[in-house]
Structure formats: C-alpha cells, structure tokens
Short mmCIF file of C-alpha atoms in Angstrom, two decimals:
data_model
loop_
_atom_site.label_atom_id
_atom_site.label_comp_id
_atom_site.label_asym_id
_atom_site.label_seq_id
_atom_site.Cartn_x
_atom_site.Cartn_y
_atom_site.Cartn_z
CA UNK A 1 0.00 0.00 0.00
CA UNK A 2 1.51 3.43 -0.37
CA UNK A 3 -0.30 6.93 -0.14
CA UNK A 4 -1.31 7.46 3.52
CA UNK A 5 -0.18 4.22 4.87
CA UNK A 6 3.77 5.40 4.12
CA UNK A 7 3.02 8.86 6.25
CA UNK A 8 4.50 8.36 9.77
CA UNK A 9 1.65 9.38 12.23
CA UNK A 10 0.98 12.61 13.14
CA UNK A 11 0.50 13.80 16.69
CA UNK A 12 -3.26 15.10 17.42
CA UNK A 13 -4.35 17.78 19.48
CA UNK A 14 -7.74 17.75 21.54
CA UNK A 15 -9.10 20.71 23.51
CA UNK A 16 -11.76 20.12 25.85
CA UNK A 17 -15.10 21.34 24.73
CA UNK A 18 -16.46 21.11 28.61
CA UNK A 19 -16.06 19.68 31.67
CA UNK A 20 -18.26 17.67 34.15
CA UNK A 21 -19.44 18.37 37.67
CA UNK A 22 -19.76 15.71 40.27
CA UNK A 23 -19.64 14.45 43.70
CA UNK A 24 -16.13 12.99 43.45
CA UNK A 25 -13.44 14.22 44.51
CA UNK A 26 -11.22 11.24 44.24
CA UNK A 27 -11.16 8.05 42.11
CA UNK A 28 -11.73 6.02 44.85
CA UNK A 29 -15.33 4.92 44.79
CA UNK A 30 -16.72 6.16 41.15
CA UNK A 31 -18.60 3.19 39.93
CA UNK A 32 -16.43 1.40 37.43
CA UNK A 33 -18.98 1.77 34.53
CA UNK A 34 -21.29 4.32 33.92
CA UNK A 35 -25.07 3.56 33.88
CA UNK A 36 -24.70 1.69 36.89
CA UNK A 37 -25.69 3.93 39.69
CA UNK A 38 -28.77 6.45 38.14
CA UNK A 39 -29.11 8.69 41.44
CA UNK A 40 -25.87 9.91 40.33
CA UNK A 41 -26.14 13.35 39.17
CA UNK A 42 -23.41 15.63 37.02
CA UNK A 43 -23.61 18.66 35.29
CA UNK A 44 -21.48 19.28 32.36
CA UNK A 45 -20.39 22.93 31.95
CA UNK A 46 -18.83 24.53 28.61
CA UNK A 47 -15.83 26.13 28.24
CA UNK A 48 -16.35 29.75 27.23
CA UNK A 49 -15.44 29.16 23.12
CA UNK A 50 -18.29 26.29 23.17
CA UNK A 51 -21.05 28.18 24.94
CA UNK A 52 -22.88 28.68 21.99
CA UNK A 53 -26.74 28.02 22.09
CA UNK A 54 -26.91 26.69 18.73
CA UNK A 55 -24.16 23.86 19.61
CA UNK A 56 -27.03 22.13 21.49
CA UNK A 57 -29.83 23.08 18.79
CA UNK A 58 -32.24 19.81 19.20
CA UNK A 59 -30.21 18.32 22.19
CA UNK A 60 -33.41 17.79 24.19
CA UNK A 61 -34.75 15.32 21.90
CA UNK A 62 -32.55 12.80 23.25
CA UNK A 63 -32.91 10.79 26.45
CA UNK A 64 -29.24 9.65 26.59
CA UNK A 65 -25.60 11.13 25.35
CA UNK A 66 -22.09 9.74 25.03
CA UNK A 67 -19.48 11.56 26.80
CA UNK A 68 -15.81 11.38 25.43
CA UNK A 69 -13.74 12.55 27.52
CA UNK A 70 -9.83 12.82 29.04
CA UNK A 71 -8.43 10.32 32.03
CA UNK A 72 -6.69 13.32 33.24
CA UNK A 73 -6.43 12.05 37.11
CA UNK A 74 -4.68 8.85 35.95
CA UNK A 75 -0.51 8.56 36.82
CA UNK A 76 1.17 10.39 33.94
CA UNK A 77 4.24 8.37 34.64
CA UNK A 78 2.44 4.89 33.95
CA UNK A 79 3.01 3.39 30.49
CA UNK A 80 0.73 1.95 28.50
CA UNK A 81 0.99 -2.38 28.41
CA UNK A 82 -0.28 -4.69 26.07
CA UNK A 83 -2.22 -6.65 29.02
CA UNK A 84 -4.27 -5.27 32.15
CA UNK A 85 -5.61 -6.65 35.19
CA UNK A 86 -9.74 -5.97 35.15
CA UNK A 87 -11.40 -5.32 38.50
CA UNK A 88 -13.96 -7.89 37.38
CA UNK A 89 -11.50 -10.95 37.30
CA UNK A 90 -10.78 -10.22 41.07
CA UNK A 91 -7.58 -8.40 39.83
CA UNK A 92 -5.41 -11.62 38.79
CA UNK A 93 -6.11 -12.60 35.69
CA UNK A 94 -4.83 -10.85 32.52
CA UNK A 95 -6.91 -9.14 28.95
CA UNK A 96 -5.52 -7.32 26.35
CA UNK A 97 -5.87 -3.74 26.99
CA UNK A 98 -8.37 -3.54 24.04
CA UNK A 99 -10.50 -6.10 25.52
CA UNK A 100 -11.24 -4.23 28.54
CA UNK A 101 -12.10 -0.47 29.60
CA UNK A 102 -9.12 -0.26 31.55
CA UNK A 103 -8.24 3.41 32.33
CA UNK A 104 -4.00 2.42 31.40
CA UNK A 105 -4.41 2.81 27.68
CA UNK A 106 -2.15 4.16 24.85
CA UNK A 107 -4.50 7.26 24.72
CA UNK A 108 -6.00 7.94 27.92
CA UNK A 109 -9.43 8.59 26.62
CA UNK A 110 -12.89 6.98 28.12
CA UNK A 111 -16.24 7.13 27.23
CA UNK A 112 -19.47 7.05 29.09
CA UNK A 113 -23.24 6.85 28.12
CA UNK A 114 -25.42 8.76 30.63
CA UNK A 115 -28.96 10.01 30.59
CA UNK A 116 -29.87 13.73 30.04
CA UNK A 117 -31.91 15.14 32.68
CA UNK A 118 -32.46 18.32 31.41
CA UNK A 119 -30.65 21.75 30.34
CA UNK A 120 -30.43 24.71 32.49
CA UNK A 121 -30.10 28.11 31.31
CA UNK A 122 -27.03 29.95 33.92
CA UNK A 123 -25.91 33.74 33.41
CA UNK A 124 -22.70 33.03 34.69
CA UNK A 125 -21.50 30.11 32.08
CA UNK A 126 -24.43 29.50 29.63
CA UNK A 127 -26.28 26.27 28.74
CA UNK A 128 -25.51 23.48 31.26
CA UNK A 129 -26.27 19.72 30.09
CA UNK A 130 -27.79 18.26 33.64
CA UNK A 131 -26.86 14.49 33.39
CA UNK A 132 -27.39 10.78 35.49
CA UNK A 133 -25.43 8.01 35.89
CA UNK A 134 -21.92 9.46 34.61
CA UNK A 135 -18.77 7.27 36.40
CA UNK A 136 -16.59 10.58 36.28
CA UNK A 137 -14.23 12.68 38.98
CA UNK A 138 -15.41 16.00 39.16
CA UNK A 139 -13.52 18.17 37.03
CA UNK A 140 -13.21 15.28 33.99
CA UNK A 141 -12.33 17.16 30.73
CA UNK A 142 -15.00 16.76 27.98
CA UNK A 143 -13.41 16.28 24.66
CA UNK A 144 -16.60 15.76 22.84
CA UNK A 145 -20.54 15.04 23.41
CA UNK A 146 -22.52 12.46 21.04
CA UNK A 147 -26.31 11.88 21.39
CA UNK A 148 -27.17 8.14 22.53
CA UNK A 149 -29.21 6.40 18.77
CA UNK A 150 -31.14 3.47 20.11
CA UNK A 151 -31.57 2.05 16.34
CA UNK A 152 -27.64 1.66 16.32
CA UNK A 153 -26.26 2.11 19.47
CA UNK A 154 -28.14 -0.78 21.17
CA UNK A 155 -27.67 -4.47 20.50
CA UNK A 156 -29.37 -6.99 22.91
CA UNK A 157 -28.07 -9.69 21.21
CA UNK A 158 -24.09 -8.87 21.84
CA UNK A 159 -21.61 -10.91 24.16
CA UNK A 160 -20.29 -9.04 26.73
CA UNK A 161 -16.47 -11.04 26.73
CA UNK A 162 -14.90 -12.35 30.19
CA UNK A 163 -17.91 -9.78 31.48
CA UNK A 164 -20.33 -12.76 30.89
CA UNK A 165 -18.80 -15.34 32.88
CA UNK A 166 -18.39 -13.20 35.93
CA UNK A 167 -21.72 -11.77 36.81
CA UNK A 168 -22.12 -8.19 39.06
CA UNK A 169 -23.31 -8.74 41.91
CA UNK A 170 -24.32 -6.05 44.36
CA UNK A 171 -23.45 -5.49 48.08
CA UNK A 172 -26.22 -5.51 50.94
CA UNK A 173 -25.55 -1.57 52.03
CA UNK A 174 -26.18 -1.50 56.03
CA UNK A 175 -25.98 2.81 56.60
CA UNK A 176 -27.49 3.29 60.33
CA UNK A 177 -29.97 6.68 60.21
CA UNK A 178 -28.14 8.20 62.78
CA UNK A 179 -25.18 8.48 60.06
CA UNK A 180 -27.64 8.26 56.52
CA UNK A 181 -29.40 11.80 58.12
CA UNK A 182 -26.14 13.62 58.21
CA UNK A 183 -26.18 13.59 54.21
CA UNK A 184 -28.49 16.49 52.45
CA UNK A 185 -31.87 14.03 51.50
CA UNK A 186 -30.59 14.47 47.37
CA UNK A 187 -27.34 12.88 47.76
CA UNK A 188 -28.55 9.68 49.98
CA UNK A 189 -29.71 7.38 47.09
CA UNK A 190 -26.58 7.94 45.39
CA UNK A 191 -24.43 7.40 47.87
CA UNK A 192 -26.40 3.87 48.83
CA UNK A 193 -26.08 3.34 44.68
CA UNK A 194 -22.20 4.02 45.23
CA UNK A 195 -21.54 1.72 48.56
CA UNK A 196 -23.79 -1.33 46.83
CA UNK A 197 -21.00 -0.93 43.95
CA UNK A 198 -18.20 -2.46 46.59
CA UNK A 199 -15.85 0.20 45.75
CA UNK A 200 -13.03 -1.94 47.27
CA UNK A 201 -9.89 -2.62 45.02
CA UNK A 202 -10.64 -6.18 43.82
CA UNK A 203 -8.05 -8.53 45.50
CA UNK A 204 -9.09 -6.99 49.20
CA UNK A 205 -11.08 -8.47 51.14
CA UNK A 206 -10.35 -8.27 54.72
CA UNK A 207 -13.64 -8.04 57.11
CA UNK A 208 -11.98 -6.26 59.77
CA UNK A 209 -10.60 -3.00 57.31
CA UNK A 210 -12.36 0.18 57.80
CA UNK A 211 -12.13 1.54 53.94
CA UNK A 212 -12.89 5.37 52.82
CA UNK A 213 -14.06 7.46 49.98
CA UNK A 214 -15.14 11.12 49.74
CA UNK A 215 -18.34 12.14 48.43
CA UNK A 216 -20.20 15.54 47.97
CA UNK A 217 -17.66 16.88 50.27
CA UNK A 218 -18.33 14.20 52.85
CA UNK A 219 -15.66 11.37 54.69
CA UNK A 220 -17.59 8.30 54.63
CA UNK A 221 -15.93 5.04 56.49
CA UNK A 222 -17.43 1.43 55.92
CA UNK A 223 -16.23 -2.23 56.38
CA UNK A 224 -17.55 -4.82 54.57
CA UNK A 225 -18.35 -8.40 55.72
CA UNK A 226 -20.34 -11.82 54.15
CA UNK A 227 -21.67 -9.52 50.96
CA UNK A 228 -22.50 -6.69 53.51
CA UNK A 229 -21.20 -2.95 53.46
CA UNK A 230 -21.78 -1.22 56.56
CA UNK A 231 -20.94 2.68 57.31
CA UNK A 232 -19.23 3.22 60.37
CA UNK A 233 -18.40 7.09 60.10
CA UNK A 234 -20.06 10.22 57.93
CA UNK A 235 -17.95 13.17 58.57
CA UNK A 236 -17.31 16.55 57.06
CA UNK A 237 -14.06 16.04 54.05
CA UNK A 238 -11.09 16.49 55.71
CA UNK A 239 -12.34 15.26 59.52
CA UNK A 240 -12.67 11.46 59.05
CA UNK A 241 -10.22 9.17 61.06
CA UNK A 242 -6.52 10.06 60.05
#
C-alpha cells in the first residue's frame, strides 16, 4: 500500500469542549462503569469558546448522550501495556488492553453513556447539560458530546467477553440513620447506589478494614463483611479518622 499508509503518524491535538461536575473528589469509589448507579447526578459545563446556544440546537430530543472525555487524574508516569488486570477478574487474571475499559491505555481517553436530565439556562456560564449516571471525577475534561441512537447504538443480542462469565453482583448496604441523616436528603440514594457498587480494590477483602471514599464533600468510612457494606463514620471532608 503506499499513499497514507507510508506517512508516519501525526500527533493530534484535543481541547476540551467542557467539563463535568460531580460528587467525586477522588477516584476512589466512582462506579467502574457508567449507567450503573442512576441517582448519580453531574452537570457538564462549557468552556467559554463552546457556549454557543446553537451547539445544542435539538439536544433535548434525546434521552441519553455519550461523553468522550480525558483520564486526566490517571498517573502520567504509567506506560501503557499490552495486558491489564480488570477489577472484574478479582484483579489476577490478565486481557488485552483492548478487551477491557481499563483506564492504562495508549490514549487515555474513556467514554461514558449517561442520561440527560435536562438543560439549564445559567448567566454566569451559559447552557448546562444536567446528566445521570456518569462514572466521572469531578472536574473530567469533555473532549466531545454524542447523542445516545437506540436504532444503532443498542444491540441486545451482543456478548459481553470475560464480562459474561463473571456476573455483578451487588453489596447488601447497612448505613445506620443516625449516620444516613447527616447527608443532604438528594445525595442519599446515590451514595447507597455508590456503597452497593463495593468500591473496594478487587483482590481486598479483609472483614476487619475500615475503607474510605469522599463524596459531595463528605468522609464516609465502611467495612464490609459476608456480601455486607456497613458505614461506620459520615464526617465533614477532611475530619474522618486520620
């Protein structure tokens, strides 16, 4: 072959058309696909070149978007490898990086399918896509936004890989009301939908561990024992245990 194929590749530049807000403040916790917890809400903000109304002329019309967007929290030094380790094999068995959605690729770039809840008109920053179910740290640059086509974006009939053979199950999520009524009433079922995920790293699984993650600017402790998560702590970020 000879025409393109003989060019050596040339590097490509993205610039973030947006970025997302959402109750994360750290990795450690975000459900590990999105779609998985709906009580999670985001809100994806424009930058100031891409505020234009007529970007999002007939947006509404769709129930669901894909988000393409930037692992920009991930360990710059970290190479890519040909193999990974996915969560869902309990962390020891190996895929091919592009047989999994592991975050360690040759382009750090993810994508996400999440409802659209709505658009809100702001003075201070435009048109603001209001969004469920998006598995993203706050802050997550947006490189672009695609609308969600059921006629080809769905297939019922497709095999889901090593995914198959290891079903999802859910944890039992025990939160005490003393501790659930510290959280504002809107952010409860989503932090319930986040706990059930197990957010642990795969190969831990010690009963006696108190584990942590931070969520809508609250520390919330929990151990987890015979497929049940219970919260021991719900503190203000910043003045969990140490």
């Amino acid at each position: 072959m000879t025409g393109r194929w003989d060019a050596a590749p040339a590097p490509v530049t993205m610039t973030p058309v947006a970025r997302i807000r959402t109750d994360f403040d750290g990795k450690f916790g975000i459900p590990r696909q999105s779609g998985l917890v709906s009580a999670l809400r985001g809100e994806i903000v424009f930058e100031p070149e891409y505020r234009n109304p007529d970007a999002l002329r007939g947006i509404e019309g769709y129930s669901h978007l894909w988000l393409i967007w930037l692992f920009d929290a991930n360990r710059p030094q970290r190479r890519w490898q040909p193999t990974v380790r996915p969560p869902r094999l309990g962390g020891n068995a190996s895929v091919g990086v592009f047989a999994s959605r592991s975050p360690y690729r040759p382009n750090p770039i993810g994508l996400s399918c999440v409802r659209l809840e709505g658009v809100e008109r702001r003075a201070d920053c435009g048109a603001v896509l209001l969004v469920s179910g998006a598995d993203l740290l706050d802050g997550t640059p947006i490189l672009d936004i695609k609308p969600y086509l059921p006629y080809a974006d769905a297939h019922p009939e497709a095999s889901g890989g090593f995914t198959d053979r290891t079903p999802r199950r859910e944890l039992e999520v025990d939160f005490p009301e003393a501790l659930l009524t510290r959280l504002p009433p809107e952010k409860r079922a989503a932090l319930r939908g986040v706990l059930a995920q197990d957010p642990r790293p795969a190969y831990q699984d010690d009963p006696a561990r108190r584990y942590g993650l931070t969520f809508a600017g609250w520390d919330v402790r929990f151990t987890v024992a015979d497929g049940t998560l219970t919260v021991r702590e719900v503190v203000p970020a910043g003045e969990g245990e140490r």
